[in-house]
mmCIF file of C-alpha atoms and ligand atoms in Angstrom:
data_model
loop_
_atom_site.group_PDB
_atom_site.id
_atom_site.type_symbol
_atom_site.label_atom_id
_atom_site.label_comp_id
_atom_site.label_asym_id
_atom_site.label_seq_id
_atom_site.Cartn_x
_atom_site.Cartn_y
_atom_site.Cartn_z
ATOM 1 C CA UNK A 1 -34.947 -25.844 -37.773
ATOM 2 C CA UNK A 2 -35.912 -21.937 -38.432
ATOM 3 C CA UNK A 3 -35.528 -20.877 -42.030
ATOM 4 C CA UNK A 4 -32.170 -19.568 -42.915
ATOM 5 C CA UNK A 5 -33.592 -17.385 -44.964
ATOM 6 C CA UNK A 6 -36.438 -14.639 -44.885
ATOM 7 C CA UNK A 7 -38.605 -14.140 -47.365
ATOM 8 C CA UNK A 8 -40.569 -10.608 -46.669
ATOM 9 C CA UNK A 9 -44.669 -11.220 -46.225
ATOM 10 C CA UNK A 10 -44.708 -8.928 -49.623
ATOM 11 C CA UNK A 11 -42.480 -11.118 -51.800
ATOM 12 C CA UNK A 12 -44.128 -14.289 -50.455
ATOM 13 C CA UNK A 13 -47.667 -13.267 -51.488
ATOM 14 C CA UNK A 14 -46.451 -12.567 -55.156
ATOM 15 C CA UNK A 15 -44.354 -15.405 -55.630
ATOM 16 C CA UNK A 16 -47.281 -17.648 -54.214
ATOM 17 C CA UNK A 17 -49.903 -15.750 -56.479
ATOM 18 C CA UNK A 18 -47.201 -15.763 -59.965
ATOM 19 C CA UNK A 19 -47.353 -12.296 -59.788
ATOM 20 C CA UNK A 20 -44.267 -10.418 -61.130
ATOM 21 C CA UNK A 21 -41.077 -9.575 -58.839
ATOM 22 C CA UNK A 22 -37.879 -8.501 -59.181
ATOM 23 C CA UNK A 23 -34.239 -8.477 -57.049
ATOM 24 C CA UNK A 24 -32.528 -5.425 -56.575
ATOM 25 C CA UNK A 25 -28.765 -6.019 -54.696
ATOM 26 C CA UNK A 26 -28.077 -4.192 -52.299
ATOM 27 C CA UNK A 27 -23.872 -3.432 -52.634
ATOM 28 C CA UNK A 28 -24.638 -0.764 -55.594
ATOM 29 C CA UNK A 29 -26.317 0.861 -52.625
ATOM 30 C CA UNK A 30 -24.328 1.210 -49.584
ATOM 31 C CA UNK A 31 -20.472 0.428 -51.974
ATOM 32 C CA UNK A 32 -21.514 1.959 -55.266
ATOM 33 C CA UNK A 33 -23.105 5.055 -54.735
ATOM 34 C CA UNK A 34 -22.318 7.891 -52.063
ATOM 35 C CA UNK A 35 -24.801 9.057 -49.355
ATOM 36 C CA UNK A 36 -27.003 10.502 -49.420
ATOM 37 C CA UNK A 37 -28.278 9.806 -52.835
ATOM 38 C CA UNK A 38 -27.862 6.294 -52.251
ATOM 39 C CA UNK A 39 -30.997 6.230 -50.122
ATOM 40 C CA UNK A 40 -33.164 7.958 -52.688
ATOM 41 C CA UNK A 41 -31.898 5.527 -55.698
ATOM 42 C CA UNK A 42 -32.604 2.778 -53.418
ATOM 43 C CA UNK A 43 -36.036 3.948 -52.677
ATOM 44 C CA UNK A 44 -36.906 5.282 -55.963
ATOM 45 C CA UNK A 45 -36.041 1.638 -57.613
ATOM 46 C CA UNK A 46 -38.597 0.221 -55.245
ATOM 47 C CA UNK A 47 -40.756 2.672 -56.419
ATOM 48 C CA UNK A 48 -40.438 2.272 -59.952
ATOM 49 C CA UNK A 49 -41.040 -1.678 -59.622
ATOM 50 C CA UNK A 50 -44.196 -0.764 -57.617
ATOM 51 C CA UNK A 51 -45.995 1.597 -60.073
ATOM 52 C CA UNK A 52 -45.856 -1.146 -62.266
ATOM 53 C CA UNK A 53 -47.122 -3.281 -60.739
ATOM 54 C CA UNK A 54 -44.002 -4.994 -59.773
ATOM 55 C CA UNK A 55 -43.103 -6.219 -56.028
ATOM 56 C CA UNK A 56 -39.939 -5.478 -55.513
ATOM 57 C CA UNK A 57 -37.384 -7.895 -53.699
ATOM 58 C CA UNK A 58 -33.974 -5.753 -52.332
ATOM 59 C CA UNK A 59 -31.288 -8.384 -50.998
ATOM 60 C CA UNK A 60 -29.269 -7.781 -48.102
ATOM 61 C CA UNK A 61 -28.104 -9.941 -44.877
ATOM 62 C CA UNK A 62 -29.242 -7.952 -41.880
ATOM 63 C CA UNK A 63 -27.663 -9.180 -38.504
ATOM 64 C CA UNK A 64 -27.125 -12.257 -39.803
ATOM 65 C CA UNK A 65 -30.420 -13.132 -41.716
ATOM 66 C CA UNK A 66 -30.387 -13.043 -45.605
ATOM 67 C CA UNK A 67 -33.580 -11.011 -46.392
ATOM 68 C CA UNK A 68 -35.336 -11.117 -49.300
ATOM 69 C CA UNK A 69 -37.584 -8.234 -49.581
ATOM 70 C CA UNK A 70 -36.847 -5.248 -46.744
ATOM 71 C CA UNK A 71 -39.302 -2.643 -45.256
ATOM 72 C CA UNK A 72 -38.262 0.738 -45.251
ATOM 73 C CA UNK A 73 -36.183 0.838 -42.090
ATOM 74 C CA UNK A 74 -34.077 -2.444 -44.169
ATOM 75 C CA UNK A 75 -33.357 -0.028 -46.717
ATOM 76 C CA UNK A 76 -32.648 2.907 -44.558
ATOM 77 C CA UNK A 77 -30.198 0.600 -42.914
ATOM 78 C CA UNK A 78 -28.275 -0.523 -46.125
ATOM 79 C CA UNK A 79 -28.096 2.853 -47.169
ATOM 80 C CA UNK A 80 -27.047 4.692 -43.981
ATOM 81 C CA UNK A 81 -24.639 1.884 -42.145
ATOM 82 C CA UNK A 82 -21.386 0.855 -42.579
ATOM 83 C CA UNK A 83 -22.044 -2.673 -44.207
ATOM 84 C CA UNK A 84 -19.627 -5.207 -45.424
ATOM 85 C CA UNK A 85 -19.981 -5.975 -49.031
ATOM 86 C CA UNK A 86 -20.664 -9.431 -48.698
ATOM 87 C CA UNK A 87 -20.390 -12.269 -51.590
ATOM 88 C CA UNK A 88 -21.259 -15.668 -51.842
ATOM 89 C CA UNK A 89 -18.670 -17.208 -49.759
ATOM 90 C CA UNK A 90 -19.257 -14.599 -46.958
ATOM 91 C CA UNK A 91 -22.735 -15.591 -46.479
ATOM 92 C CA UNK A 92 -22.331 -18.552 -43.717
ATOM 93 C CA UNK A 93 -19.815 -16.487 -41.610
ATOM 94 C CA UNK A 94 -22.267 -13.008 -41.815
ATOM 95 C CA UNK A 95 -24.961 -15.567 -40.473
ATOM 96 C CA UNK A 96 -22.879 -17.392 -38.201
ATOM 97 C CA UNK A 97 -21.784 -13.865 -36.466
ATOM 98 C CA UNK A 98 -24.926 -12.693 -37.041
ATOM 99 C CA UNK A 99 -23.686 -9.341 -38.687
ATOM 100 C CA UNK A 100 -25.118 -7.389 -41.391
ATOM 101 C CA UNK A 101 -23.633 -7.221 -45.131
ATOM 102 C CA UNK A 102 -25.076 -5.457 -48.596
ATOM 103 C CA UNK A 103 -24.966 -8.434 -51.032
ATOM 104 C CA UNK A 104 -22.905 -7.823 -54.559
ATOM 105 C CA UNK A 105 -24.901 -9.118 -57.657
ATOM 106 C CA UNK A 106 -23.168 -12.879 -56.853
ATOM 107 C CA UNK A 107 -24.695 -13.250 -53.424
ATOM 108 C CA UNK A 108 -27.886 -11.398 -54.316
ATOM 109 C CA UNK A 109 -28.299 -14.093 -57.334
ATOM 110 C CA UNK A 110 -27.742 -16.452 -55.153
ATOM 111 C CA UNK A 111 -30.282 -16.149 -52.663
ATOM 112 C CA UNK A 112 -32.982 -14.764 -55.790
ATOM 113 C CA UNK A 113 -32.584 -17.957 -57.001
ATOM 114 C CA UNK A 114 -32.873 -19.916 -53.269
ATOM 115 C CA UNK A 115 -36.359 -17.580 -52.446
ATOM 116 C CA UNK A 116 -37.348 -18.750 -56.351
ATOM 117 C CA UNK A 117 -36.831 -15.253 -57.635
ATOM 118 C CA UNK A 118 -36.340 -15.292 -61.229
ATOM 119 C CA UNK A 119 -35.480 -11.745 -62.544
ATOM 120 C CA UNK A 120 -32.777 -9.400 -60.635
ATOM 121 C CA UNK A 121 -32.227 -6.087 -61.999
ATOM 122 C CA UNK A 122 -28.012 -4.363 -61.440
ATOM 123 C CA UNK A 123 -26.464 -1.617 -62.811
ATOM 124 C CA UNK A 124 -23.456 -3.080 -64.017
ATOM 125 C CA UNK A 125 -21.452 -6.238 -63.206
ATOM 126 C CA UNK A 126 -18.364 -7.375 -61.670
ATOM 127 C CA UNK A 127 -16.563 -9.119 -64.243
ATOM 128 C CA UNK A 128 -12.890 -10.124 -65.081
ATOM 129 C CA UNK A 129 -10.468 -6.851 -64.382
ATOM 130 C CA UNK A 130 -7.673 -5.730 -66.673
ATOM 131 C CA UNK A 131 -4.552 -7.544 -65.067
ATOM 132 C CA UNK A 132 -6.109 -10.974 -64.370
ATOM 133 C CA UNK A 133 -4.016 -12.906 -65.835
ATOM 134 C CA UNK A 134 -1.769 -11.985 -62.797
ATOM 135 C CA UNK A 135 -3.591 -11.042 -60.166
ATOM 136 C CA UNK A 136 -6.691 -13.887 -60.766
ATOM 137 C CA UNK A 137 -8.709 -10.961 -60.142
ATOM 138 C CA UNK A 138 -12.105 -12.356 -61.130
ATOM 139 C CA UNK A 139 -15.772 -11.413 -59.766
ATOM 140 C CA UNK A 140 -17.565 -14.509 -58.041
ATOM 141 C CA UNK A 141 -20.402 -12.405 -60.442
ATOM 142 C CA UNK A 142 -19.735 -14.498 -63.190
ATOM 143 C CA UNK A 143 -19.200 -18.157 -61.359
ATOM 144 C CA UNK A 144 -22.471 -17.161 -59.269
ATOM 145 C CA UNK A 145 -24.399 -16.425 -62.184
ATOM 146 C CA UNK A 146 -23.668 -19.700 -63.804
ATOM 147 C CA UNK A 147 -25.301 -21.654 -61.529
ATOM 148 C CA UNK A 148 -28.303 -19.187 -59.955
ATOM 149 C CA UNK A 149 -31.004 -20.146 -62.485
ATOM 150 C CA UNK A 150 -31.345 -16.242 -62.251
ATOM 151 C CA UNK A 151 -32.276 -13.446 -65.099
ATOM 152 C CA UNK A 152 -29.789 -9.995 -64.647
ATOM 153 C CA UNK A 153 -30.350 -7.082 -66.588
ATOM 154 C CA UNK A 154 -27.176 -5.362 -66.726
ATOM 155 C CA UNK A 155 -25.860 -2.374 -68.702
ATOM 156 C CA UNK A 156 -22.674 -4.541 -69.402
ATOM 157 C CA UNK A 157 -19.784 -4.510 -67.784
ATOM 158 C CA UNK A 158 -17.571 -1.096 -66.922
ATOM 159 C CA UNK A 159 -14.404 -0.776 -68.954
ATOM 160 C CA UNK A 160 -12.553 -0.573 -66.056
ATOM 161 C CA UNK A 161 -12.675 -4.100 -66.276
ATOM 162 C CA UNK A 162 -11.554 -6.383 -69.097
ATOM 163 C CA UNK A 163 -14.586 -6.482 -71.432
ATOM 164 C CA UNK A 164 -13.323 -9.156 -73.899
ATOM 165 C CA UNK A 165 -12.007 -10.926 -71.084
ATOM 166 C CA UNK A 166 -15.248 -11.158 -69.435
ATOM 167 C CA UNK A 167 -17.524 -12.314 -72.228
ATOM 168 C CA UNK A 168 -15.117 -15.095 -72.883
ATOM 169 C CA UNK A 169 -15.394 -16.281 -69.261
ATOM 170 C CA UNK A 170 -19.286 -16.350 -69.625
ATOM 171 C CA UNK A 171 -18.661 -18.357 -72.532
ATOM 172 C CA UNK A 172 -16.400 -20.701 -70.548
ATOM 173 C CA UNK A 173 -19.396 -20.736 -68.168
ATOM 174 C CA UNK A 174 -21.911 -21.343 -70.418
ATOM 175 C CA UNK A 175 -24.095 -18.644 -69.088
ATOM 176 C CA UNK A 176 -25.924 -16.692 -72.161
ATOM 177 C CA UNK A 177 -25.743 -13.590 -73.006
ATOM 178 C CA UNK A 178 -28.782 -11.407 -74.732
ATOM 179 C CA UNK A 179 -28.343 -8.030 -75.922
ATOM 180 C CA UNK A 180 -31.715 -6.313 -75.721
ATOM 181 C CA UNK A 181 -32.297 -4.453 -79.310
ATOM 182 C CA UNK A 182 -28.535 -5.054 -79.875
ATOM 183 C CA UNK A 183 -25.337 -7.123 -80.539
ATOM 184 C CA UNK A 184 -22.999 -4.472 -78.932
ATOM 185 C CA UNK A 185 -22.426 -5.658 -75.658
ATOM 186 C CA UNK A 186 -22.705 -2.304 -73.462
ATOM 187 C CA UNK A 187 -19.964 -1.222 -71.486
ATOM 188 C CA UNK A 188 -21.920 0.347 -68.519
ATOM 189 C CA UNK A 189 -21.526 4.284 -68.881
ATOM 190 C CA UNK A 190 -21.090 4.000 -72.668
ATOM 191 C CA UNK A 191 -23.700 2.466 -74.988
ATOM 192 C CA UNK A 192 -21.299 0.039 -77.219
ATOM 193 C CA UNK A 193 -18.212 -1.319 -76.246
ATOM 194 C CA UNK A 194 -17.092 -2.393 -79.527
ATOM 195 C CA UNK A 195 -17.185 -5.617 -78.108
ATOM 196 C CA UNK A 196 -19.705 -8.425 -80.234
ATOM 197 C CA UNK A 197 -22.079 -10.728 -78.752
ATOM 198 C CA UNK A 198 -24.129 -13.324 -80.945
ATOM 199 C CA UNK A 199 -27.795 -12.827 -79.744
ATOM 200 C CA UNK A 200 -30.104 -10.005 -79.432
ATOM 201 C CA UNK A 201 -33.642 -10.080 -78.328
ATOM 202 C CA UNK A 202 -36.297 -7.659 -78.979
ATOM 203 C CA UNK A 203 -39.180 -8.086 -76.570
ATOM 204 C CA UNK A 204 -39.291 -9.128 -72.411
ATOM 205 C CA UNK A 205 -41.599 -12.062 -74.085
ATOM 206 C CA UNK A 206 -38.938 -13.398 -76.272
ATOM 207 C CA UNK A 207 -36.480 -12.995 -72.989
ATOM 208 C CA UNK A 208 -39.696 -14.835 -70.883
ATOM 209 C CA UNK A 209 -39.462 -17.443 -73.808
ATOM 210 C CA UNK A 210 -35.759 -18.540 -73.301
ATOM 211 C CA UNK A 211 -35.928 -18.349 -69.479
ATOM 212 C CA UNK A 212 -38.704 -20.983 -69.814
ATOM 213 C CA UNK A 213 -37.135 -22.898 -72.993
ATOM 214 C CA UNK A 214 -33.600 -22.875 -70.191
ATOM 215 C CA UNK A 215 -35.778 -24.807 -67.922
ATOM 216 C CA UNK A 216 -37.156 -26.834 -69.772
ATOM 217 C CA UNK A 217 -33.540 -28.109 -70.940
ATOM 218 C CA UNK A 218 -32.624 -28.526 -67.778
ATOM 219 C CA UNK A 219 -29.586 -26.463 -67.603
ATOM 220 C CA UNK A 220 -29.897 -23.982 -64.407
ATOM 221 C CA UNK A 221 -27.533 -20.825 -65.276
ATOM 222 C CA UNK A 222 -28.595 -17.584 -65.112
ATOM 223 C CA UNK A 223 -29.027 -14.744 -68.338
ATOM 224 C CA UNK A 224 -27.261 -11.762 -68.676
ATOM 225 C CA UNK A 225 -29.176 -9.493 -70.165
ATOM 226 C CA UNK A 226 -27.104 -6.693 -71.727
ATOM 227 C CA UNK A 227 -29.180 -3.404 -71.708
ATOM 228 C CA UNK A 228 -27.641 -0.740 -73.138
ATOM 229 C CA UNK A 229 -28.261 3.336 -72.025
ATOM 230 C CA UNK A 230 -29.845 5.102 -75.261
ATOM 231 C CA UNK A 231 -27.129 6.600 -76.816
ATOM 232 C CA UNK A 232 -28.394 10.396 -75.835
ATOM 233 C CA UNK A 233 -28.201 9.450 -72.450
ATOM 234 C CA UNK A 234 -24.398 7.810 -72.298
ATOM 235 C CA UNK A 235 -21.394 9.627 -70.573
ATOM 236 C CA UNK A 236 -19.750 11.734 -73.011
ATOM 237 C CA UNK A 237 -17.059 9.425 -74.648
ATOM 238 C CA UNK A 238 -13.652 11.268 -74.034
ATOM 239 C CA UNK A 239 -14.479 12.684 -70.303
ATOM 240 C CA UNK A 240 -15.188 8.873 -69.730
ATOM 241 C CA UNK A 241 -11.951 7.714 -71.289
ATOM 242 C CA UNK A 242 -10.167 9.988 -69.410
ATOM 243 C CA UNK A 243 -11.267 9.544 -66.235
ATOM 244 C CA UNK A 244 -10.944 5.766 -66.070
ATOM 245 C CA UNK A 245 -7.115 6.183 -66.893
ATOM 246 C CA UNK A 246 -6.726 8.505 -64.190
ATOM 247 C CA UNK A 247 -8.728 5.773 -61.989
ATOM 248 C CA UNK A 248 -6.992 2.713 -62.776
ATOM 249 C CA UNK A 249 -3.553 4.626 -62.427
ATOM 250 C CA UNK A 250 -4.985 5.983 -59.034
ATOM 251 C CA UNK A 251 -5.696 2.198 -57.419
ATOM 252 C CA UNK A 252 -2.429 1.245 -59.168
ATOM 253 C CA UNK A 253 -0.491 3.694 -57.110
ATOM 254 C CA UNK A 254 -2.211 3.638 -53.925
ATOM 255 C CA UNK A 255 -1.948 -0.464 -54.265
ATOM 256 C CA UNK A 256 -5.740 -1.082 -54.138
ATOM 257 C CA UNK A 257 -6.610 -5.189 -53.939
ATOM 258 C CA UNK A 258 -8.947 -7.843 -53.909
ATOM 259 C CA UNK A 259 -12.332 -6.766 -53.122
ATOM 260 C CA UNK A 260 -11.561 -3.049 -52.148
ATOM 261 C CA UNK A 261 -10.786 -2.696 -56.132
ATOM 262 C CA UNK A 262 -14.574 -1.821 -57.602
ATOM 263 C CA UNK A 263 -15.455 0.017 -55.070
ATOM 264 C CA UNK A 264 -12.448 1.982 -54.925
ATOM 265 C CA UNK A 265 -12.796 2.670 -58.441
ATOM 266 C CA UNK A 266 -16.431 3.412 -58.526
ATOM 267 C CA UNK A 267 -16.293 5.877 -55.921
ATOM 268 C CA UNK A 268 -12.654 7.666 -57.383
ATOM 269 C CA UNK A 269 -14.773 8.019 -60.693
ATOM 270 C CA UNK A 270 -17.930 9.743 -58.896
ATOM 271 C CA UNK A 271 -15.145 12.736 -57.382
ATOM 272 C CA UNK A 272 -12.908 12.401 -60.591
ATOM 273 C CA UNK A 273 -16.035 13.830 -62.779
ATOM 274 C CA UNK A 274 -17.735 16.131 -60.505
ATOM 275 C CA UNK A 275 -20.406 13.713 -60.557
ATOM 276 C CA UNK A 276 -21.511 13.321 -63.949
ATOM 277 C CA UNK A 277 -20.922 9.481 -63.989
ATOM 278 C CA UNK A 278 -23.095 9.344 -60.807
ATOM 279 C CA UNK A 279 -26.256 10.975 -63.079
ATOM 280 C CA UNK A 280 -25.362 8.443 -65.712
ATOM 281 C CA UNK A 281 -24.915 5.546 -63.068
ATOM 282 C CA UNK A 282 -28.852 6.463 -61.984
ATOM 283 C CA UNK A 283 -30.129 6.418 -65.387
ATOM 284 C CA UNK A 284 -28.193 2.946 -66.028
ATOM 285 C CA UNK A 285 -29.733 1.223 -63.061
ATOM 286 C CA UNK A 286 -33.436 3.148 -63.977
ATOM 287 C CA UNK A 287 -32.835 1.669 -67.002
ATOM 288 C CA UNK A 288 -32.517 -1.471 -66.034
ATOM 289 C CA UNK A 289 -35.447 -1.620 -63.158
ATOM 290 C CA UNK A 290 -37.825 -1.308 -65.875
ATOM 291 C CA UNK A 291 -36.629 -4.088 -68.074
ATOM 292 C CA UNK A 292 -36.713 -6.025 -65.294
ATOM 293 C CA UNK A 293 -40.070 -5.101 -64.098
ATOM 294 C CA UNK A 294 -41.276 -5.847 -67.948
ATOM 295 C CA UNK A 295 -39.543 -9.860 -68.105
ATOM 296 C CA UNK A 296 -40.742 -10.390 -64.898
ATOM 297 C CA UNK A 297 -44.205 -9.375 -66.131
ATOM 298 C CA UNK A 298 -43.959 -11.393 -69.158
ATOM 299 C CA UNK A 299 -42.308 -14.201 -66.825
ATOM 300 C CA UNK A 300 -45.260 -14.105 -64.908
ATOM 301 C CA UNK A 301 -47.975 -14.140 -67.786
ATOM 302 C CA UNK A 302 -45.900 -16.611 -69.328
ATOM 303 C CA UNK A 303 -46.542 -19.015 -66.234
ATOM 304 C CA UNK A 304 -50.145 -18.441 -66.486
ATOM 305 C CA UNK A 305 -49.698 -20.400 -70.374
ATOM 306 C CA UNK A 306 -47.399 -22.999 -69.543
HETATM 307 N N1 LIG B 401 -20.088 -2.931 -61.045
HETATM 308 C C1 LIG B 401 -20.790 -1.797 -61.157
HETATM 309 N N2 LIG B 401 -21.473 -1.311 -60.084
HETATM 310 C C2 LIG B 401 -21.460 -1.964 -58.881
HETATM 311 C C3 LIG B 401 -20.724 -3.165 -58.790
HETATM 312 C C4 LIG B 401 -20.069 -3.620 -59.884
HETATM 313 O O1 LIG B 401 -20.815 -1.220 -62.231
HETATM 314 O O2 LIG B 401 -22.085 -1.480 -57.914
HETATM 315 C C5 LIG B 401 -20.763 -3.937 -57.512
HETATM 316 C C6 LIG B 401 -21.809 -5.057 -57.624
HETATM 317 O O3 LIG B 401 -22.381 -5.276 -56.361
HETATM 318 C C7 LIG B 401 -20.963 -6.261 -58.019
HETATM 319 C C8 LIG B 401 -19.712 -5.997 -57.234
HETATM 320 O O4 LIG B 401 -21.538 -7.491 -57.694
HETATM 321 O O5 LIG B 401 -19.514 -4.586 -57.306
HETATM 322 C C9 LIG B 401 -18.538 -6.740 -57.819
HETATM 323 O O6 LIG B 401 -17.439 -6.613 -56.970
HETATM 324 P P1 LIG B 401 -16.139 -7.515 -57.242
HETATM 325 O O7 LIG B 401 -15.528 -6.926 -58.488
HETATM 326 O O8 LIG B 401 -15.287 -7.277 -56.029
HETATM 327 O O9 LIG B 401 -16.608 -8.908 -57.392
HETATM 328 MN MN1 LIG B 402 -12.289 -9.024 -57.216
#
């Protein structure tokens, strides 16, 4: 039987050699930010990873094959067509049709944690949305993560989305949650959320330390890592706060559902602030590339100890 999965020649050499790499999704590219910057985020995370020393490991399905690693014509492709956004559950039926789909941060996880992956770097996550308790409205994000033996660094969740709501779920799940040099959970564009979590870590070694201590116990979730935006660089507090009313009200009117809803939103908010929260968005997932890139290095030296 041929692999279901490909693993790029790149991503194989480092992962056989314990040298450092690091999943980038590929939704927050072709659903969660507009062309044509989306290409030059896409390229420039790649790039970041690679200067230090990092190999870089962008997710996507393309005509049916989950790819692990893409040359430069697989990330012109995620940025430039009209994917579907594609989580776990779509995975068999992209590969069955043999169509392409960008991966959200559940399926990307997911197939990290297959190719043996370890640390994936997002912007924000999909978490539980304001509402749920009626509309069930829950991202396969935090039921993916629980079980992908996978380290995100995240800048939190947006507060679009039920903040509270969504830690408690990951409690539920028994996934853990690390603030890096904080207890403030982040809430994406903003650098607190108000919101309290019970661990902070200081170092990508300490992060490197529980990641191995996890295995060791046996237990195979994932880590959030929350990593917040200095506070110089967050969106200015009341623009934000105005401009997610006027987004939620906007996808309340025009009856926005099911997996239509964070995009929708994302994109509204992009137009809705003349593209301030699109600058801020960049900085977020910059942010959050080189965090990664530093636990996977630590990962990696780690594995040359243990
Ligand atoms: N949140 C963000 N930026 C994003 C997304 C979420 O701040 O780009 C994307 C990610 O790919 C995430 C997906 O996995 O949206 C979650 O979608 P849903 O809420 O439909 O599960
Ligand atoms: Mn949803």
């Amino acid at each position: 039987m041929p692999s279901p999965f490909v693993i790029s020649d790149a991503v194989a050499a480092a992962l056989s050699a314990g040298k450092p790499v690091v999943a980038l999704e590929s939704t927050i590219i072709s659903h969660g930010l507009p062309r044509p910057r989306n290409l030059a985020a896409a390229q420039e995370f790649e790039e970041l990873l690679l200067s230090a020393g990092v190999t870089p490991a962008t997710i996507a399905v393309l005509d049916g094959i989950p790819r692990i690693g893409l040359d430069a014509d697989g990330v012109a492709r995620i940025a430039n067509e009209d994917m579907v956004k594609a989580s776990v559950r779509d995975l068999p039926i992209l590969s069955a049709k043999k169509i392409s789909g960008a991966t959200t941060v559940a399926a990307t996880a997911y197939l990290a944690g297959k190719a043996g992956v370890r640390v994936f770097a997002t912007g924000g996550l999909g978490g539980v949305h304001r509402g749920a308790s009626a509309t069930f409205d829950e991202s396969a994000d935090l039921s993916s993560l629980a079980l992908a033996g996978v380290t995100v660094v995240a800048a939190g969740v947006k507060s679009v989305l039920d903040i509270a709501g969504t830690l408690e779920r990951l409690e539920t799940l028994s996934v853990p949650v690390l603030g890096y040099r904080t207890t403030n959970f982040p809430s994406f564009w903003l650098t607190e959320s108000g919101e309290q979590i019970d661990w902070s870590v200081d170092s990508p070694a300490e992060i490197a330390d529980i990641m191995h201590s996890q295995d060791e116990l046996g237990h195979g979730q994932g880590i959030i890592v929350a990593n917040p935006l200095p506070p110089e660089l967050q969106w200015e507090p009341d623009e934000h706060d105005a401009v997610l009313l006027e987004a939620l009200a906007e996808a309340d009117a025009q009856g926005i559902r099911g997996k239509a809803v964070t995009p929708f939103l994302l994109s509204y908010i992009v137009g809705a602030s003349g593209g301030r929260s699109l600058e801020v968005n960049l900085d977020i997932a910059r942010n959050n590339v080189r965090l990664a890139g530093q636990i996977a290095t630590a990962w990696s030296e780690l594995g040359r100890h243990v």
